[in-house]
Coordinates of C-alpha atoms and ligand atoms in Angstrom, one line a residue:
X218 CA -101.8 86.4 -9.2
X219 CA -101.9 86.4 -5.4
X220 CA -99.8 83.7 -3.8
X221 CA -102.5 82.7 -1.3
X222 CA -105.9 83.7 -0.1
X223 CA -107.6 82.9 3.2
X224 CA -111.4 82.7 3.1
X225 CA -113.7 82.3 6.2
X226 CA -116.4 79.6 6.0
X227 CA -119.0 80.1 8.7
X228 CA -121.4 77.3 9.8
X229 CA -125.2 77.7 9.3
X230 CA -128.0 76.9 11.7
X231 CA -131.7 76.8 11.0
X232 CA -133.7 79.1 13.2
X233 CA -136.9 77.6 11.9
X234 CA -137.5 74.6 9.6
X235 CA -140.7 73.6 8.0
X236 CA -141.3 71.0 5.4
X237 CA -144.2 71.8 3.1
X238 CA -144.3 68.5 1.1
X239 CA -142.4 66.1 -1.1
X240 CA -141.7 67.1 -4.7
X241 CA -141.8 64.9 -7.8
X242 CA -138.0 65.2 -8.1
X243 CA -137.5 63.6 -4.7
X244 CA -136.5 66.7 -2.9
X245 CA -138.6 68.2 -0.1
X246 CA -140.2 71.6 -0.4
X247 CA -138.8 73.6 2.5
X248 CA -139.5 76.9 4.2
X249 CA -136.7 77.7 6.7
X250 CA -134.9 80.6 8.2
X251 CA -131.1 80.1 8.0
X252 CA -128.5 81.9 10.0
X253 CA -124.7 82.0 9.7
X254 CA -122.9 81.8 13.0
X255 CA -119.5 82.7 14.4
X256 CA -118.2 79.1 14.3
X257 CA -116.2 78.8 11.1
X258 CA -113.7 76.8 9.0
X259 CA -110.8 78.6 7.5
X260 CA -109.9 77.8 3.9
X261 CA -106.5 78.7 2.4
X262 CA -106.2 78.6 -1.3
X263 CA -102.7 78.5 -2.9
X264 CA -102.6 78.5 -6.7
X265 CA -99.8 76.5 -8.3
X266 CA -98.5 72.9 -8.5
X267 CA -100.2 70.1 -10.3
X268 CA -104.0 69.5 -10.2
X269 CA -106.3 70.2 -7.3
X270 CA -105.1 69.0 -3.9
X271 CA -107.0 69.1 -0.6
X272 CA -105.4 69.0 2.9
X273 CA -107.4 69.2 6.1
X274 CA -106.8 69.5 9.8
X275 CA -109.5 66.8 10.3
X276 CA -109.4 63.1 9.6
X277 CA -113.2 63.1 9.6
X278 CA -113.5 64.6 6.0
X279 CA -112.2 63.1 2.8
X280 CA -108.8 64.3 1.5
X281 CA -109.6 63.6 -2.2
X282 CA -112.2 64.2 -4.9
X283 CA -115.0 63.4 -2.4
X284 CA -114.3 66.6 -0.6
X285 CA -116.9 69.2 -1.5
X286 CA -114.1 71.9 -1.5
X287 CA -112.3 69.8 -4.2
X288 CA -115.6 69.5 -6.2
X289 CA -116.2 73.2 -6.0
X290 CA -112.7 73.9 -7.4
X291 CA -113.1 71.4 -10.2
X292 CA -116.5 72.9 -11.1
X293 CA -115.1 76.4 -11.3
X294 CA -112.0 75.3 -13.3
X295 CA -114.2 73.4 -15.8
X296 CA -116.8 76.2 -16.1
X297 CA -114.2 78.9 -16.7
X298 CA -111.7 76.8 -18.5
X299 CA -109.0 77.4 -15.9
X300 CA -106.0 75.1 -16.4
X301 CA -104.1 75.6 -13.2
X302 CA -103.1 73.8 -10.0
X303 CA -104.6 74.6 -6.7
X304 CA -103.8 73.6 -3.1
X305 CA -106.8 73.8 -0.7
X306 CA -106.0 73.7 3.0
X307 CA -109.1 73.3 5.3
X308 CA -108.8 74.3 9.0
X309 CA -111.9 72.3 10.1
X310 CA -113.6 73.7 13.1
X311 CA -117.2 72.9 12.2
X312 CA -118.3 69.5 13.5
X313 CA -118.9 67.1 10.5
X314 CA -122.3 65.5 9.8
X315 CA -123.9 67.7 12.3
X316 CA -126.6 69.7 10.4
X317 CA -124.3 72.8 10.2
X318 CA -123.6 72.7 6.4
X319 CA -119.9 72.2 7.0
X320 CA -119.2 70.8 3.6
X321 CA -121.4 73.3 1.8
X322 CA -119.7 76.3 3.5
X323 CA -116.3 75.0 2.5
X324 CA -117.5 74.7 -1.1
X325 CA -119.0 78.2 -1.0
X326 CA -115.6 79.6 0.3
X327 CA -113.8 77.9 -2.6
X328 CA -116.2 79.4 -5.2
X329 CA -115.7 82.9 -3.7
X330 CA -112.0 82.4 -3.4
X331 CA -111.5 81.3 -7.0
X332 CA -113.7 84.2 -8.2
X333 CA -111.3 86.6 -6.3
X334 CA -108.0 84.9 -7.2
X335 CA -108.9 84.7 -11.0
X336 CA -110.7 88.0 -11.1
X337 CA -113.9 86.5 -12.5
X338 CA -116.3 89.1 -11.0
X339 CA -119.2 86.7 -11.0
X340 CA -122.6 88.0 -9.9
X341 CA -124.1 86.5 -6.7
X342 CA -126.8 84.8 -8.9
X343 CA -124.2 83.1 -11.1
X344 CA -122.2 81.9 -8.1
X345 CA -125.4 80.6 -6.4
X346 CA -126.4 78.7 -9.6
X347 CA -123.0 77.0 -9.7
X348 CA -123.1 76.3 -6.0
X349 CA -126.5 74.6 -6.2
X350 CA -124.9 72.0 -8.4
X351 CA -122.9 70.9 -5.4
X352 CA -125.6 71.0 -2.7
X353 CA -128.8 72.7 -1.6
X354 CA -127.2 74.7 1.2
X355 CA -124.4 76.1 -0.9
X356 CA -126.4 79.1 -2.2
X357 CA -127.2 80.2 1.3
X358 CA -123.6 79.8 2.3
X359 CA -122.7 82.2 -0.5
X360 CA -125.3 84.8 0.4
X361 CA -124.7 84.6 4.1
X362 CA -126.2 86.5 7.0
X363 CA -129.8 85.6 7.7
X364 CA -132.2 84.5 5.0
X365 CA -135.6 82.9 4.4
X366 CA -135.1 79.9 2.1
X367 CA -137.7 78.1 0.1
X368 CA -137.6 75.4 -2.6
X369 CA -134.8 72.9 -1.8
X370 CA -133.2 75.8 0.1
X371 CA -132.0 77.7 -2.9
X372 CA -134.8 80.3 -3.3
X373 CA -133.4 82.9 -0.9
X374 CA -134.8 86.1 0.5
X375 CA -132.0 87.9 2.5
X376 CA -133.3 89.4 5.7
X377 CA -132.2 92.7 7.1
X378 CA -129.8 92.8 10.0
X379 CA -131.7 91.6 13.0
X380 CA -131.0 91.2 16.7
X381 CA -127.6 89.8 17.6
X382 CA -128.3 86.2 18.8
X383 CA -126.3 84.8 21.7
X384 CA -126.3 81.0 21.6
X385 CA -124.9 77.7 22.8
X386 CA -124.4 75.0 20.2
X387 CA -124.1 71.4 21.4
X388 CA -123.2 68.5 19.1
X389 CA -123.7 65.0 20.6
X390 CA -121.1 62.4 19.8
X391 CA -123.2 61.0 16.9
X392 CA -123.6 61.7 13.2
X393 CA -126.9 61.7 11.3
X394 CA -127.3 61.3 7.5
X395 CA -129.4 64.1 6.1
X396 CA -130.8 61.8 3.4
X397 CA -131.9 59.2 5.9
X398 CA -133.7 61.8 8.1
X399 CA -135.7 63.2 5.1
X400 CA -136.5 59.7 3.9
X401 CA -138.1 58.9 7.2
X402 CA -139.9 62.2 7.6
X403 CA -143.8 61.9 7.5
X404 CA -145.7 65.1 7.1
X405 CA -148.8 63.5 8.7
X406 CA -146.8 62.9 11.9
X407 CA -145.8 66.6 12.5
X408 CA -147.2 68.0 15.7
X409 CA -145.9 71.5 15.8
X410 CA -144.8 73.8 13.0
X411 CA -143.1 77.2 13.0
X412 CA -145.0 80.2 11.8
X413 CA -142.4 81.8 9.5
X414 CA -144.5 84.9 9.0
X415 CA -144.7 85.5 12.7
X416 CA -140.9 84.8 12.9
X417 CA -140.2 87.4 10.2
X418 CA -142.3 90.0 11.9
X419 CA -140.6 89.4 15.2
X420 CA -137.2 89.6 13.4
X421 CA -138.0 93.0 12.0
X422 CA -139.1 94.2 15.5
X423 CA -136.0 92.6 17.1
X424 CA -138.5 91.0 19.5
X425 CA -136.4 88.1 20.8
X426 CA -139.1 86.5 22.9
X427 CA -141.6 86.4 19.9
X428 CA -139.0 84.9 17.6
X429 CA -137.9 82.4 20.2
X430 CA -141.6 81.2 20.3
X431 CA -141.3 80.3 16.6
X432 CA -137.9 78.5 16.7
X433 CA -139.2 75.0 15.7
X434 CA -137.8 72.3 13.5
X435 CA -140.2 69.7 12.1
X436 CA -137.4 67.2 11.5
X437 CA -136.7 66.9 15.3
X438 CA -138.9 64.0 16.1
X439 CA -137.3 61.8 13.3
X440 CA -133.8 62.7 14.4
X441 CA -134.7 62.1 18.1
X442 CA -135.9 58.6 17.2
X443 CA -132.3 57.9 16.0
X444 CA -130.4 60.0 18.4
X445 CA -132.4 60.4 21.7
X446 CA -129.6 62.6 23.0
X447 CA -131.0 65.5 21.0
X448 CA -134.1 65.5 23.3
X449 CA -131.8 65.3 26.4
X450 CA -129.7 68.3 25.2
X451 CA -132.8 70.3 24.5
X452 CA -134.0 69.6 28.0
X453 CA -130.7 70.5 29.6
X454 CA -130.5 73.8 27.6
X455 CA -134.0 74.6 29.0
X456 CA -132.7 73.9 32.5
X457 CA -130.0 76.5 31.8
X458 CA -132.7 79.0 31.0
X459 CA -132.5 79.0 27.2
X460 CA -135.3 81.1 25.7
X461 CA -135.6 78.4 23.0
X462 CA -133.7 75.3 21.9
X463 CA -134.0 73.6 18.6
X464 CA -132.1 71.1 16.4
X465 CA -130.2 72.5 13.4
X466 CA -131.1 71.1 10.0
X467 CA -131.4 67.3 10.2
X468 CA -129.3 67.3 13.3
X469 CA -128.0 66.2 15.6
X470 CA -126.6 69.6 16.7
X471 CA -128.8 71.6 19.0
X472 CA -128.8 75.3 19.5
X473 CA -130.0 77.1 22.6
X474 CA -130.9 80.8 22.4
X475 CA -130.1 83.1 25.4
X476 CA -131.1 86.5 26.5
X477 CA -127.6 87.8 26.8
X478 CA -123.9 86.8 26.1
X479 CA -123.4 86.4 29.9
X480 CA -126.4 84.0 30.2
X481 CA -125.1 82.0 27.2
X482 CA -121.6 81.9 28.7
X483 CA -123.0 80.4 32.0
X484 CA -124.9 77.8 30.1
X485 CA -121.9 76.9 27.9
X486 CA -119.8 76.3 31.0
X487 CA -122.4 73.8 32.2
X488 CA -122.9 72.1 28.9
X489 CA -119.2 71.8 28.0
X490 CA -118.6 69.7 31.1
X491 CA -121.1 67.1 29.7
X492 CA -120.5 67.5 25.9
X493 CA -117.1 68.0 24.5
X494 CA -118.4 69.6 21.4
X495 CA -120.1 72.6 23.0
X496 CA -119.6 76.1 21.5
X497 CA -120.5 79.6 22.6
X498 CA -121.6 81.3 19.4
X499 CA -123.3 84.3 18.1
X500 CA -125.1 85.2 14.9
X501 CA -122.9 86.3 12.0
X502 CA -124.1 89.1 9.8
X503 CA -123.4 89.7 6.1
X504 CA -121.0 92.5 7.0
X505 CA -119.0 90.6 9.7
Ligands
ATP264 P1 -125.9 69.0 5.2 O1 -125.4 70.2 4.5 O2 -126.3 67.9 4.4 O3 -126.8 69.4 6.3 P2 -124.1 68.4 7.4 O4 -123.8 69.8 7.8 O5 -125.0 67.6 8.2 O6 -124.6 68.4 5.9 P3 -121.3 68.0 6.6 O7 -120.5 68.4 7.7 O8 -121.4 68.9 5.5 O9 -122.8 67.6 7.2 O10 -120.9 66.5 6.2 C1 -121.7 65.7 5.4 C2 -120.8 64.7 4.6 O11 -120.0 65.4 3.7 C3 -119.8 63.9 5.5 O12 -120.0 62.6 5.2 C4 -118.5 64.4 5.0 O13 -117.5 63.4 4.9 C5 -118.7 64.9 3.6 N1 -117.8 66.1 3.2 C6 -117.2 66.3 2.1 N2 -116.5 67.4 2.1 C7 -116.6 67.9 3.3 C8 -116.1 69.1 3.9 N3 -115.3 69.9 3.2 N4 -116.4 69.4 5.1 C9 -117.3 68.5 5.8 N5 -117.8 67.4 5.3 C10 -117.5 67.1 4.0

């Protein structure tokens, strides 16, 4: 058995997000394009010791059973009757409660890591089915790259490698609860929806202007009513000549898309003077 394993856990953003309706089970039916980005946590797994222990570089996430990384380890140990100790160290770089699937990606990294360390050779489908028990975004975090997601987010169609996206991510000093945003979402109040078919065609043609035109998130107005800074950041990114700017997931992080790395860097320099949590990021492919 390997002494330790380091697994990268990239954040996700939504390039489009449409809500098709509310289901009988309480979840919303989604159609969204998800993208992994270069901002990532780093998870170190060390088998040994007593029980499952979590340590993190951030005080903003739980250091006990409430941590999704801990829950992922317990799920794997129960499922595969593994009686062992495991130390999980999380280097937390992804802002918490920001619509970036920070907890889900840590959980996905632990599932992958345990699969490797214990030589389980699980199929991607099996891993996704297990991951879904922990959260709707975990299957995407396991598949990675770019994908169209339907259902609660678990029915995934992986997209081929597309254009490299150069972006600035800005997180206002505010956290939003995903559950609260969905509870307050009203389909009848949506004014503008993304055309995912048009997005996918633009993606295949690597037509950045056409895909920028579809970068819309129907949850934005609900999140803006609770965190008006989201609208301010969108406006500021526009002033920095972003081709598009949209909120990720249920927010409050906002992503601005730029025509080149250099343009993104110029915008990042301006935004980081105003928002401490501003990041220069690019899309992260399955092979990265
Ligand atoms: P969602 O996937 O619901 O969009 P998010 O990206 O908005 O989530 P997260 O950063 O995943 O938000 O945090 C959501 C909650 O999960 C927080 O209250 C946090 O304390 C909890 N949490 C548990 N484990 C983790 C973890 N490993 N990393 C981040 N948050 C975690």
